[in-house]
CSV table of C-alpha atoms and ligand atoms in Angstrom, one decimal:
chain,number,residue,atom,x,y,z
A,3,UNK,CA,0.0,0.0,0.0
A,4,UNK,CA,1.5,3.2,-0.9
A,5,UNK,CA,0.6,5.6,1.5
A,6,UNK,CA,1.0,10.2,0.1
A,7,UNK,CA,0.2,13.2,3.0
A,8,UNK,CA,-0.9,16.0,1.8
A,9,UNK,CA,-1.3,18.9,4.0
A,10,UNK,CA,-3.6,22.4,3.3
A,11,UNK,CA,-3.0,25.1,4.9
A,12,UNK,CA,-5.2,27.4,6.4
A,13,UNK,CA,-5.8,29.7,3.1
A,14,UNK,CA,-6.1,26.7,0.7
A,15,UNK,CA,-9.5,25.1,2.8
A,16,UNK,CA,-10.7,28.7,3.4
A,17,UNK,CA,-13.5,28.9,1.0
A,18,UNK,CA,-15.7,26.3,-1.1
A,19,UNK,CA,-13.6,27.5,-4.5
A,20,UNK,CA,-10.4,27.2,-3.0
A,21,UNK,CA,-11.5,23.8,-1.2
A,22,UNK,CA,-12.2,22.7,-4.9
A,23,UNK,CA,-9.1,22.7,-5.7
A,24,UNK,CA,-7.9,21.1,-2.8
A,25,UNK,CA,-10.1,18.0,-3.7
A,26,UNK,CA,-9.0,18.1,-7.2
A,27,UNK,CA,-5.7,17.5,-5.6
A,28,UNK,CA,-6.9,14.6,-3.4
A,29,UNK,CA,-9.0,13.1,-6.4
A,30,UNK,CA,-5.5,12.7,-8.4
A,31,UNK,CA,-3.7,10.8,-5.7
A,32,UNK,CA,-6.5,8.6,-5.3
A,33,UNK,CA,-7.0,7.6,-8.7
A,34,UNK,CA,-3.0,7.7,-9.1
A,35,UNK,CA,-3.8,4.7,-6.4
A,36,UNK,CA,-2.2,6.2,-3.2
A,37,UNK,CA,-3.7,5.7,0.5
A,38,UNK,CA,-4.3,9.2,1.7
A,39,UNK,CA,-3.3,11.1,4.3
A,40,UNK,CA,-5.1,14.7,4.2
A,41,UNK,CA,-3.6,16.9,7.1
A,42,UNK,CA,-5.8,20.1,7.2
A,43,UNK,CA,-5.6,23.8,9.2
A,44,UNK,CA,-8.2,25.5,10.6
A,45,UNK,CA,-10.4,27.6,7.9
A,46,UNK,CA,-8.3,30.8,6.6
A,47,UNK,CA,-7.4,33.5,8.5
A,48,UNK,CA,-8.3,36.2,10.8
A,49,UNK,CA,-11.3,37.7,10.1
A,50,UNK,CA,-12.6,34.5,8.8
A,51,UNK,CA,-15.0,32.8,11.5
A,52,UNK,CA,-12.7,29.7,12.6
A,53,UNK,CA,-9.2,30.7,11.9
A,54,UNK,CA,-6.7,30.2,14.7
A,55,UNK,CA,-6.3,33.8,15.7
A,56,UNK,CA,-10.2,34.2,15.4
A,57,UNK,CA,-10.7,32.0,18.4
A,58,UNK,CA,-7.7,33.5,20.4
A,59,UNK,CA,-9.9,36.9,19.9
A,60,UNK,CA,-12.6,35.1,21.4
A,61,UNK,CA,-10.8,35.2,24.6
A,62,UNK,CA,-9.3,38.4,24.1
A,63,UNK,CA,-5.8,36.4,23.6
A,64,UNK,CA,-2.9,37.3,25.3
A,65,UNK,CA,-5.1,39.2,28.2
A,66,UNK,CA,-7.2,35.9,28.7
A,67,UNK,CA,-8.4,34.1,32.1
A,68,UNK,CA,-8.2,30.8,30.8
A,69,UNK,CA,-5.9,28.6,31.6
A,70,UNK,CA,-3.0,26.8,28.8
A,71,UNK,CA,-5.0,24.2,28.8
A,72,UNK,CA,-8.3,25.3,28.3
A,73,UNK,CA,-6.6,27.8,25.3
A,74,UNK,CA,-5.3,24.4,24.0
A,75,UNK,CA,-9.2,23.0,23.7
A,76,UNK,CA,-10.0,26.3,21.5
A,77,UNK,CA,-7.5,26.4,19.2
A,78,UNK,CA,-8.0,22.4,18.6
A,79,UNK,CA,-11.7,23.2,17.6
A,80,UNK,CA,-10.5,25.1,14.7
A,81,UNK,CA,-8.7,22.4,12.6
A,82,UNK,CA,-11.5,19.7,13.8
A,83,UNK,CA,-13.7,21.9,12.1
A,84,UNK,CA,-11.9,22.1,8.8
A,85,UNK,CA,-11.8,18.2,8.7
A,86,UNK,CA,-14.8,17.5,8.8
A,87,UNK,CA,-16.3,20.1,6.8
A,88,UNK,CA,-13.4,18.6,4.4
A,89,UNK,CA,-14.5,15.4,4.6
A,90,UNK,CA,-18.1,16.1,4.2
A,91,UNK,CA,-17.4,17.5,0.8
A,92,UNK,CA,-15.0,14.8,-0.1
A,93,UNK,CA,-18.1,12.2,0.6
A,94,UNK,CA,-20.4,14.7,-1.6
A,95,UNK,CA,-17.7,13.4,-4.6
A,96,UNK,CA,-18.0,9.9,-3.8
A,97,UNK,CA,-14.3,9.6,-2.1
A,98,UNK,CA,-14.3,7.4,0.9
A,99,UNK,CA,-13.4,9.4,3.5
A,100,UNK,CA,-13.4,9.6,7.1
A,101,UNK,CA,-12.2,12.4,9.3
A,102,UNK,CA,-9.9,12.2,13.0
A,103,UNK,CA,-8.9,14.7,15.2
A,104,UNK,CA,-5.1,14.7,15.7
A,105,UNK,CA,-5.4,12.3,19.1
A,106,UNK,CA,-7.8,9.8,17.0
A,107,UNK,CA,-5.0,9.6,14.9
A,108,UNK,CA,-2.9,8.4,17.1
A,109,UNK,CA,-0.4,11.6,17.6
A,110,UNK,CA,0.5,11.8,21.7
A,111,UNK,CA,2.6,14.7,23.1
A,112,UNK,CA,4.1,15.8,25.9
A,113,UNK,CA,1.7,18.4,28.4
A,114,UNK,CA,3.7,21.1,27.1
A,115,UNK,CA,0.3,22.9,26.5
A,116,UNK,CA,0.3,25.5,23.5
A,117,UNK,CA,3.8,24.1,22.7
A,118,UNK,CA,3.8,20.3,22.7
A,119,UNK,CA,6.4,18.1,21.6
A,120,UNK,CA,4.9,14.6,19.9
A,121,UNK,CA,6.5,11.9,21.8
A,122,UNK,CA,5.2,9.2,20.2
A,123,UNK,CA,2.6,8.8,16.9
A,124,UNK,CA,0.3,5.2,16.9
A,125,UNK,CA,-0.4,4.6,13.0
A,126,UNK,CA,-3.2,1.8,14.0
A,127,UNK,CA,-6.6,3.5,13.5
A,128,UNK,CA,-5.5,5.3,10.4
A,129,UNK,CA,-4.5,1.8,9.1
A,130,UNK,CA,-7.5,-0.1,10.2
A,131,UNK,CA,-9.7,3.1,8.5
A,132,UNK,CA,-7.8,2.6,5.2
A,133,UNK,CA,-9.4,-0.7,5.1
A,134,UNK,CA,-12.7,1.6,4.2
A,135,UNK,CA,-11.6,4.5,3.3
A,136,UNK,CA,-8.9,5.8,0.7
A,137,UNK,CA,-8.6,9.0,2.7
A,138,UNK,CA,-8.7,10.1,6.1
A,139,UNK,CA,-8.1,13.6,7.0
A,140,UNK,CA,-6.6,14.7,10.3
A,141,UNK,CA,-7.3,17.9,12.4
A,142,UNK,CA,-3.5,19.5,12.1
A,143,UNK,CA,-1.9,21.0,15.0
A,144,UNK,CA,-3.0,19.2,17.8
A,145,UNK,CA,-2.5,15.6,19.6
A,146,UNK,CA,-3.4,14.8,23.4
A,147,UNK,CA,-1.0,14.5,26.3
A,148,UNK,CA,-0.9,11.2,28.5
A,149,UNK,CA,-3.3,12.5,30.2
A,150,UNK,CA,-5.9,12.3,27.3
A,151,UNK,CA,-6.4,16.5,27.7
A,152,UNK,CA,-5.8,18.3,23.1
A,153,UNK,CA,-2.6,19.5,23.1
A,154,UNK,CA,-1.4,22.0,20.2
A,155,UNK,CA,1.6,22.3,18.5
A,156,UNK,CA,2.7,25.4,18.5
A,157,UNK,CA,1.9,27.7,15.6
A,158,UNK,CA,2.5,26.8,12.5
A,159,UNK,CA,1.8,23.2,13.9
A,160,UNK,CA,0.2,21.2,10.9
A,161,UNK,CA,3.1,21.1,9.6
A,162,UNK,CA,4.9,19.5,12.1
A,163,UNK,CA,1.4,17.0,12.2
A,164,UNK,CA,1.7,16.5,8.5
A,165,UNK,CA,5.7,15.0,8.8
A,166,UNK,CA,5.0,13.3,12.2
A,167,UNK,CA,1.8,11.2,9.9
A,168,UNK,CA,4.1,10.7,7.1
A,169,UNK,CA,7.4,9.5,9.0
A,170,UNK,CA,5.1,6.8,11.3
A,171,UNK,CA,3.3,5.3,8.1
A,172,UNK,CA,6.8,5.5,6.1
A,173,UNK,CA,4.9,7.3,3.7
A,174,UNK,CA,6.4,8.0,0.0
A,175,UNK,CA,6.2,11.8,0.2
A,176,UNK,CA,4.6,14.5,2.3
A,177,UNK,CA,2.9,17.2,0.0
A,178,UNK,CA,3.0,20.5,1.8
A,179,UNK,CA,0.2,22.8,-0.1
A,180,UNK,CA,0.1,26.3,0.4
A,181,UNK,CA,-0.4,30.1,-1.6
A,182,UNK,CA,2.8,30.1,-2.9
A,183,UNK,CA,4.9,28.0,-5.3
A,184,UNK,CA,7.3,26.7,-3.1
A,185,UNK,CA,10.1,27.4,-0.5
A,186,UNK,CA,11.3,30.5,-2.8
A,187,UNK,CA,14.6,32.5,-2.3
A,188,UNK,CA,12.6,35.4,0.3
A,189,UNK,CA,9.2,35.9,1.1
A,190,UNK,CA,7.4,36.8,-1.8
A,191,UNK,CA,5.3,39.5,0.1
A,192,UNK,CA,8.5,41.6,0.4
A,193,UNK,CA,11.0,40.4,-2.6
A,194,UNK,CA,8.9,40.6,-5.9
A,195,UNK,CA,11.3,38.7,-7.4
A,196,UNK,CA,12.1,36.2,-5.3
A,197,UNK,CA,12.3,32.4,-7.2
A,198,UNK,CA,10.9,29.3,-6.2
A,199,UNK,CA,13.8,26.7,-5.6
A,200,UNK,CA,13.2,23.2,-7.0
A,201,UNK,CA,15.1,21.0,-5.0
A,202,UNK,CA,17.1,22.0,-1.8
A,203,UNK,CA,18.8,20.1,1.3
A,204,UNK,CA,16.5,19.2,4.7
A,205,UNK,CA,19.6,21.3,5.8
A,206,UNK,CA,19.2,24.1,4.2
A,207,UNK,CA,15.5,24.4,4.3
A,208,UNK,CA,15.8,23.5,8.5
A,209,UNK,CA,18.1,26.7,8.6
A,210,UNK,CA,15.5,29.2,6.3
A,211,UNK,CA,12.6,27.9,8.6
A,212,UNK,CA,14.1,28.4,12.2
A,213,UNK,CA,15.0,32.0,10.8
A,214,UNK,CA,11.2,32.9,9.6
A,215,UNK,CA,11.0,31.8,6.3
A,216,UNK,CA,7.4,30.4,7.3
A,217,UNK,CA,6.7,28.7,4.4
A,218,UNK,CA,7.4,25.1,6.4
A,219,UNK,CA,7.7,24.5,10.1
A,220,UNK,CA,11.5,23.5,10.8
A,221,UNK,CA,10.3,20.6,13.2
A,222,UNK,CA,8.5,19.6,10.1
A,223,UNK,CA,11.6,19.5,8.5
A,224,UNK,CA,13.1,17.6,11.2
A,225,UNK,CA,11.0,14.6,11.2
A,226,UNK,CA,10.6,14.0,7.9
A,227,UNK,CA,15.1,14.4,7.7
A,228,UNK,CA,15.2,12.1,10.3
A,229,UNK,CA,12.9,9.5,8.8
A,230,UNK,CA,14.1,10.1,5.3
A,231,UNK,CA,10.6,11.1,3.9
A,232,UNK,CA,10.9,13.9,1.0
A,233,UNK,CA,8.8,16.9,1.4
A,234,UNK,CA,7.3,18.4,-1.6
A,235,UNK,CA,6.3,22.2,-1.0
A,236,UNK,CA,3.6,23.5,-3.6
A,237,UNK,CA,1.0,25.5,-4.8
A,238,UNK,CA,-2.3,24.4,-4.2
A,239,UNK,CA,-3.6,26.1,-7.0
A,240,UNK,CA,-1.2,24.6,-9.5
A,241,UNK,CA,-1.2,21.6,-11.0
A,242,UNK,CA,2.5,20.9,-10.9
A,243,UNK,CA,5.9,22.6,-9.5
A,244,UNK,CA,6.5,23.2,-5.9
A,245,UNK,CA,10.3,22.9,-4.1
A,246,UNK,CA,11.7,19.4,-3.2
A,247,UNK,CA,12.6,18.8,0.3
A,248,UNK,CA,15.7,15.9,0.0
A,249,UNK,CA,19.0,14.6,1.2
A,250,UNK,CA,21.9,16.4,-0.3
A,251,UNK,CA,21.6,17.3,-4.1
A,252,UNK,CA,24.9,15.9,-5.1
A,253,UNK,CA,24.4,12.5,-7.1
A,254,UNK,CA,28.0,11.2,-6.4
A,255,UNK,CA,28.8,9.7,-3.4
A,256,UNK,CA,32.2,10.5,-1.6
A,257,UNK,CA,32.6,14.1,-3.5
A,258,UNK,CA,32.0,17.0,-0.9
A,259,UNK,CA,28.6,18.3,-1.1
A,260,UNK,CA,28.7,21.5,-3.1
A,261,UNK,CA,26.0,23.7,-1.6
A,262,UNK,CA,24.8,27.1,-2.1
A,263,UNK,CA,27.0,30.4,-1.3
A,264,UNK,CA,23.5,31.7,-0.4
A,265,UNK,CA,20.3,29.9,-0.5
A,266,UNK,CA,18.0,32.5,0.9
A,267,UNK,CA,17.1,35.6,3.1
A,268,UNK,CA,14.5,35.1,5.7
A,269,UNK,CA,13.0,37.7,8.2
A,270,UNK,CA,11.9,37.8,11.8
A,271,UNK,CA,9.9,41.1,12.3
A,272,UNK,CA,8.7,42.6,15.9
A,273,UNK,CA,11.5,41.9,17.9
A,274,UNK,CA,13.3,44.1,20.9
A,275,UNK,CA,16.3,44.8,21.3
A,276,UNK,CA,17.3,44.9,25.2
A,277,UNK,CA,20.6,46.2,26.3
A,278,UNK,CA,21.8,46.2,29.9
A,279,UNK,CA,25.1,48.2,31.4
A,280,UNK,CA,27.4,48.2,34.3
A,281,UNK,CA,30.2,49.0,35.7
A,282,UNK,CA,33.1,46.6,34.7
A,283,UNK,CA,33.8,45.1,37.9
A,284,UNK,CA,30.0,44.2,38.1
A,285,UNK,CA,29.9,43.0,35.2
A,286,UNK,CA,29.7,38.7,36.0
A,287,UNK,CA,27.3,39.3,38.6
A,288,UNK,CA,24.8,41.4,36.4
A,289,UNK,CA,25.6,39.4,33.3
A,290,UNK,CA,24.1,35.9,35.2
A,291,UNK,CA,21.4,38.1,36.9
A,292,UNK,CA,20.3,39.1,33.7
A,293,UNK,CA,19.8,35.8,32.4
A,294,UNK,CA,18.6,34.1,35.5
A,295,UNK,CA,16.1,36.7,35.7
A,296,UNK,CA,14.3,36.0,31.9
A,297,UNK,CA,14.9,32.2,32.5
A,298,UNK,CA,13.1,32.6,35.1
A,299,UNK,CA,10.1,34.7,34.1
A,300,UNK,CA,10.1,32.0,30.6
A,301,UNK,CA,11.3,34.7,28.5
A,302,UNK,CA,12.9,33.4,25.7
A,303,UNK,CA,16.1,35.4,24.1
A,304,UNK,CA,17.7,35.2,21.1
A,305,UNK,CA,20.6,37.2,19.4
A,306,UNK,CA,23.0,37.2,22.6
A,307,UNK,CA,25.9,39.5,22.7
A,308,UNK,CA,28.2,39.7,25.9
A,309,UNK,CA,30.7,42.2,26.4
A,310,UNK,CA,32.8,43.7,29.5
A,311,UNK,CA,30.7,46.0,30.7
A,312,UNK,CA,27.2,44.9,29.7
A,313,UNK,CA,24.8,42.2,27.7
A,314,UNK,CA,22.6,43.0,24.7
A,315,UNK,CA,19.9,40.6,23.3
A,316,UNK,CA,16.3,40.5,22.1
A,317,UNK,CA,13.4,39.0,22.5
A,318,UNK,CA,9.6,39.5,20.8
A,319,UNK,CA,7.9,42.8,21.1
A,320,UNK,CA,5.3,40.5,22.7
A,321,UNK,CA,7.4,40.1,25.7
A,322,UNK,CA,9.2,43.2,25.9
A,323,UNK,CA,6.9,45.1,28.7
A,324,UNK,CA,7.3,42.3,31.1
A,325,UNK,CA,11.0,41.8,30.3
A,326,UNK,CA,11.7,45.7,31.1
A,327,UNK,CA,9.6,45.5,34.4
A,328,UNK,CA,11.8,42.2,35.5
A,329,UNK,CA,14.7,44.1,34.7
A,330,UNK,CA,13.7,47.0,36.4
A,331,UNK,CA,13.0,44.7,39.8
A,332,UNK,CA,16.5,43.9,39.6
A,333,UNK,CA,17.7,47.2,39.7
A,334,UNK,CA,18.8,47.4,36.1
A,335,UNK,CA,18.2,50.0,34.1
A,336,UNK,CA,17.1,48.3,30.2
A,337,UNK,CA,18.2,50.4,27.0
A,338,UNK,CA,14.9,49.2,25.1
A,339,UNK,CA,14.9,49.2,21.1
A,340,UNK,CA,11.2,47.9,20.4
A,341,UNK,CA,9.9,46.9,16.6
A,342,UNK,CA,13.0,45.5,15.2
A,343,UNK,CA,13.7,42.9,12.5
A,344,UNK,CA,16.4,39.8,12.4
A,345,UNK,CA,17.4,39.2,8.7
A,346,UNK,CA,19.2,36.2,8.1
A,347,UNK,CA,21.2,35.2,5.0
A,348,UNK,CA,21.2,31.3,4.8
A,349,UNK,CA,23.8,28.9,2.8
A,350,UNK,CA,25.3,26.3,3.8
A,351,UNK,CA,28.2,27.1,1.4
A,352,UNK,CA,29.1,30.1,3.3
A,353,UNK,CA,31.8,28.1,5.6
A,354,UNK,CA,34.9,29.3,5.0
A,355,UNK,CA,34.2,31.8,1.9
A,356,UNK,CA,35.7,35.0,2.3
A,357,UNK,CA,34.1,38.4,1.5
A,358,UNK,CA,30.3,37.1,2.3
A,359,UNK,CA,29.8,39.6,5.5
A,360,UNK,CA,31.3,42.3,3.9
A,361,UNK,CA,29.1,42.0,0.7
A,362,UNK,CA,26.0,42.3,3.4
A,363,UNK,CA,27.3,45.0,5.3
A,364,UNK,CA,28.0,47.1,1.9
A,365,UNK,CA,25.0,46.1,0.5
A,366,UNK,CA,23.2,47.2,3.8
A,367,UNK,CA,25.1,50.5,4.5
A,368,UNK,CA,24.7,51.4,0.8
A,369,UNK,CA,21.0,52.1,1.4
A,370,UNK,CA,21.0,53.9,4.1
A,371,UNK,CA,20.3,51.0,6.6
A,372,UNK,CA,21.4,50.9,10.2
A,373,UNK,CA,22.7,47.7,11.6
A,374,UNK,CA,21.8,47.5,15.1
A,375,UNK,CA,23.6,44.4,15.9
A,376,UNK,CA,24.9,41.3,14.2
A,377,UNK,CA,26.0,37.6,14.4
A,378,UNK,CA,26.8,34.7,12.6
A,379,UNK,CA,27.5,30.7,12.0
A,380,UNK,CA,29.6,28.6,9.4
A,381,UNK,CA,25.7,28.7,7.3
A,382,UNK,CA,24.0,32.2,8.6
A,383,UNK,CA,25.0,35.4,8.9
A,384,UNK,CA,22.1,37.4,11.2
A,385,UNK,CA,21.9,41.0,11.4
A,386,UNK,CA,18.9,43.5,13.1
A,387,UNK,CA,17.5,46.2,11.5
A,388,UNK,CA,14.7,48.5,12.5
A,389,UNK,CA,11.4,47.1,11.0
A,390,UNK,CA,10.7,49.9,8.9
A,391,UNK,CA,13.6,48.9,6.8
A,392,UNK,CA,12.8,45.3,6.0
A,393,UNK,CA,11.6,46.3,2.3
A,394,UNK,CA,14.6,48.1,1.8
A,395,UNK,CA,17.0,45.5,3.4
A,396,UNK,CA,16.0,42.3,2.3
A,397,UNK,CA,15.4,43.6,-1.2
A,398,UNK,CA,19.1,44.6,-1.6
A,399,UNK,CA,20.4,41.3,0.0
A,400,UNK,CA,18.7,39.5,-2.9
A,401,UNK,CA,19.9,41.9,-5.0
A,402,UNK,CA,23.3,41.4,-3.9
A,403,UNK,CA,23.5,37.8,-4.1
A,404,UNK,CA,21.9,37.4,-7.6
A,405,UNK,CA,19.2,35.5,-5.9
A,406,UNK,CA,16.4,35.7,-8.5
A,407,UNK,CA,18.8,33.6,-11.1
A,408,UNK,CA,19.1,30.2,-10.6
A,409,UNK,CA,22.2,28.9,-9.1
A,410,UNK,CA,24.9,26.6,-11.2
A,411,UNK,CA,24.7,23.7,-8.6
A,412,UNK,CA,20.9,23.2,-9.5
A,413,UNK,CA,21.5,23.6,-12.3
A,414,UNK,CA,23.8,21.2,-12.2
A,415,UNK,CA,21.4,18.7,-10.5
A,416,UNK,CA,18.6,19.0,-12.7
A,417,UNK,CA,20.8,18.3,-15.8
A,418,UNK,CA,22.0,15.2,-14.8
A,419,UNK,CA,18.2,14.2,-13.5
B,35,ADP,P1,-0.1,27.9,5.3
B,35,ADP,O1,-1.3,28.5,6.0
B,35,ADP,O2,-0.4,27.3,4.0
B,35,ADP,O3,0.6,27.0,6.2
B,35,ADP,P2,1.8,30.0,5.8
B,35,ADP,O4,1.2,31.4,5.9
B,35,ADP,O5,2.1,29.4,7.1
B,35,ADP,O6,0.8,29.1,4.9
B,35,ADP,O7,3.1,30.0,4.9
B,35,ADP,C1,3.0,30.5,3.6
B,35,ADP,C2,3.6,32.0,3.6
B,35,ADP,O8,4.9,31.9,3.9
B,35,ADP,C3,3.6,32.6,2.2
B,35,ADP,O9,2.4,33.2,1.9
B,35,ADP,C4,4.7,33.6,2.3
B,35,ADP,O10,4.3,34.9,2.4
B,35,ADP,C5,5.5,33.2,3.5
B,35,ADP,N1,6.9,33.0,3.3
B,35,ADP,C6,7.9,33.5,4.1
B,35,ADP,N2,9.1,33.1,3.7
B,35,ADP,C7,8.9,32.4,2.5
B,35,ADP,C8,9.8,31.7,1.6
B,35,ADP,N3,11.1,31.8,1.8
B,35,ADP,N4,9.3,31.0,0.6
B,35,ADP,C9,7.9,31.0,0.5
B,35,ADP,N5,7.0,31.6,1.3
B,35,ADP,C10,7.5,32.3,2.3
B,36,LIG,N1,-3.9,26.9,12.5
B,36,LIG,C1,-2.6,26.9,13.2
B,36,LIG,C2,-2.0,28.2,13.1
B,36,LIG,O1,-2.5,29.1,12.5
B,36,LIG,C3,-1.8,25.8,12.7
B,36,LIG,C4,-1.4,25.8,11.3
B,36,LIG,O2,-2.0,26.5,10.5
B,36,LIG,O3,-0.4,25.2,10.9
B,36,LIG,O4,-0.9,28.4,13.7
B,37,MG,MG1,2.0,27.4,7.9
């Protein structure tokens, strides 16, 4: 039995004509003779009725009463209501279908509410309803704890549901569908230009997604590296194309892997930057204080820069007011920059290639934007800019590395394909 997920996100189930297209999809794969998978996301977004962020209003999200738990059983509802209002109009085209929320299908988490990890996924029921059915779609984003109480995911979750399916039933591929044609070189909202890619490294696609390029969720990409299942990012209103998620590109065993100088830009927007001073001989006690003091509180910080006399680092916009008042209880006095934006250039052929930085920080400078801080790794180079640059910014990175032409080493793949 060859078994295909395909996940829809939450703009490709939002409406009866784009759900049309979504079963078109569905109908292929079943006549193509594939056992189906269908991972879907709660019904479009904000305003629309049953979108994620349309429930959190319900509770006036983030100033709610309710507990992480109870937040957990309203944002499950909206992807149990997708799937069945999926699979009802499946049935009305004669498919066999059957729809399960994520714990029916057999995905347990930890009680990490809002935030779960799966532990564990149990494939059973889904096989014994394949014995009727040729499809059964699956509320994304959620599973239950040992406890039997919904967990979710953490945004962007269905993802992460769609390669947890795919690795447990050793699927053949996991079809991400989405609005745009693939994992492309930037966001397409901010680089006109920016290309689809047709086949790219688990590694280089982990990188882009931890770094905002939400297209895919990087524990998606995770699990489906780990259990060697490719990932096929496409449109769902196309009939073909999309980006291959794979091993490394290079055919020949025992060459090194040539990878891309650069194989994207991705953004992180609404961010603070938080700097703290002191006197030098102060400095270790203040530096751990610091740090204690937002572990502590479960503020999470990124972008860490230590120096003798003080600490700089940021954390979400969302989190800034109670990060200032923790600091403030400590007898620190915060330097706050509030509604900045972390642009990272990704490629794992970076390592050891002189010249890379300084081609960002001319290409930068030479429009008149102001790096506030910067950091990188052998495959990322991170820098923060104020938000209202972004446009500007990310725009003149692509420019700079010639990222709307295809690269040779694709190039070089697909020819020998
Ligand atoms: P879905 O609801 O289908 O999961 P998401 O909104 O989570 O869709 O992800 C798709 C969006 O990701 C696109 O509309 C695009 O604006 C954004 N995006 C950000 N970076 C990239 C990128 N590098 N390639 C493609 N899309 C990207
Ligand atoms: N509906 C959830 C969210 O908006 C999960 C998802 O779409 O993947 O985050
Ligand atoms: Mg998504």
């Amino acid at each position: 039995m060859q078994i295909l997920v395909q996940k829809f996100g939450g703009t490709s189930v939002q409406d009866k004509q784009s759900r049309e297209h979504v079963i078109n999809h569905i109908e292929k794969a079943v006549i193509d003779g594939f056992k189906l998978v269908v991972v879907v996301s709660a019904l479009g977004r904000r305003p629309s009725a049953y979108a994620t962020d349309s429930l959190l209003d319900l509770v006036d999200f983030p100033e709610h009463s309710i507990t992480s738990r109870e937040l957990d059983m309203l944002m499950a509802c909206g992807e149990i209501i997708s799937s069945v209002v999926l699979s009802n109009e499946l049935k009305k085209k004669s498919i066999k279908s059957v729809a399960l929320t994520g714990a029916q299908a057999g995905i347990l988490t930890n009680a990490d509410y809002n935030q779960a990890k799966i532990k564990e996924v149990n494939p059973t029921r889904i096989q014994n309803e394949f014995k009727q059915y040729d499809v059964v779609v699956v509320a994304g984003f959620q599973g239950k704890n040992a406890l039997g109480e919904l967990t979710t995911l953490g945004r962007g979750g269905s993802d992460t549901s769609a390669a947890a399916l795919g690795a447990a039933l050793k699927a053949s591929r996991i079809e991400i569908f989405t609005d745009v044609n693939g994992i492309m070189t930037a966001d397409p909202r901010v680089v006109k230009n920016a290309r689809a890619l047709d086949i790219v490294s688990y590694r280089e696609i982990c990188n882009l997604a931890y770094q905002g390029a939400k297209v895919i969720h990087p524990r998606a990409v995770e699990i489906a590296m780990h259990a060697k299942v490719p990932i096929l990012v496409r449109s769902t209103y196309e009939k073909s194309g999309g980006t291959l998620v794979t091993t490394e590109t290079s055919k020949t065993l025992g060459v090194d892997v040539s990878d891309r100088l650069v194989t994207g830009i991705a953004h992180l927007a609404n961010i603070s930057q938080i700097k703290v001073q002191t006197k030098e001989k102060e400095a270790y006690r203040m530096q751990s204080e610091v740090f204690r003091a937002m572990a502590d509180a479960g503020i999470s910080i990124d972008f860490i820069n230590i120096y003798p006399t003080g600490v700089v680092y940021t954390v979400p916009d969302v989190q800034t007011k109670k990060a200032t008042a923790i600091l403030k209880e400590n007898g620190f006095k915060p330097n706050v920059m509030k509604d900045c934006t972390k642009v990272s250039v990704v490629g794992a052929g970076m390592t050891g290639v002189p010249g890379v930085a300084s081609r960002i920080v001319q290409a930068l400078t030479g429009q008149g934007v102001q790096i506030l801080q910067s950091a990188d790794s052998h495959t990322t180079i991170w820098v923060l800019i104020p938000n209202k640059d972004v446009y500007k910014a990310v725009n003149a990175l692509h420019e700079e590395f010639n990222l709307s032409r295809e690269s040779t080493i694709l190039h070089d793949f697909l020819t020998e394909r």
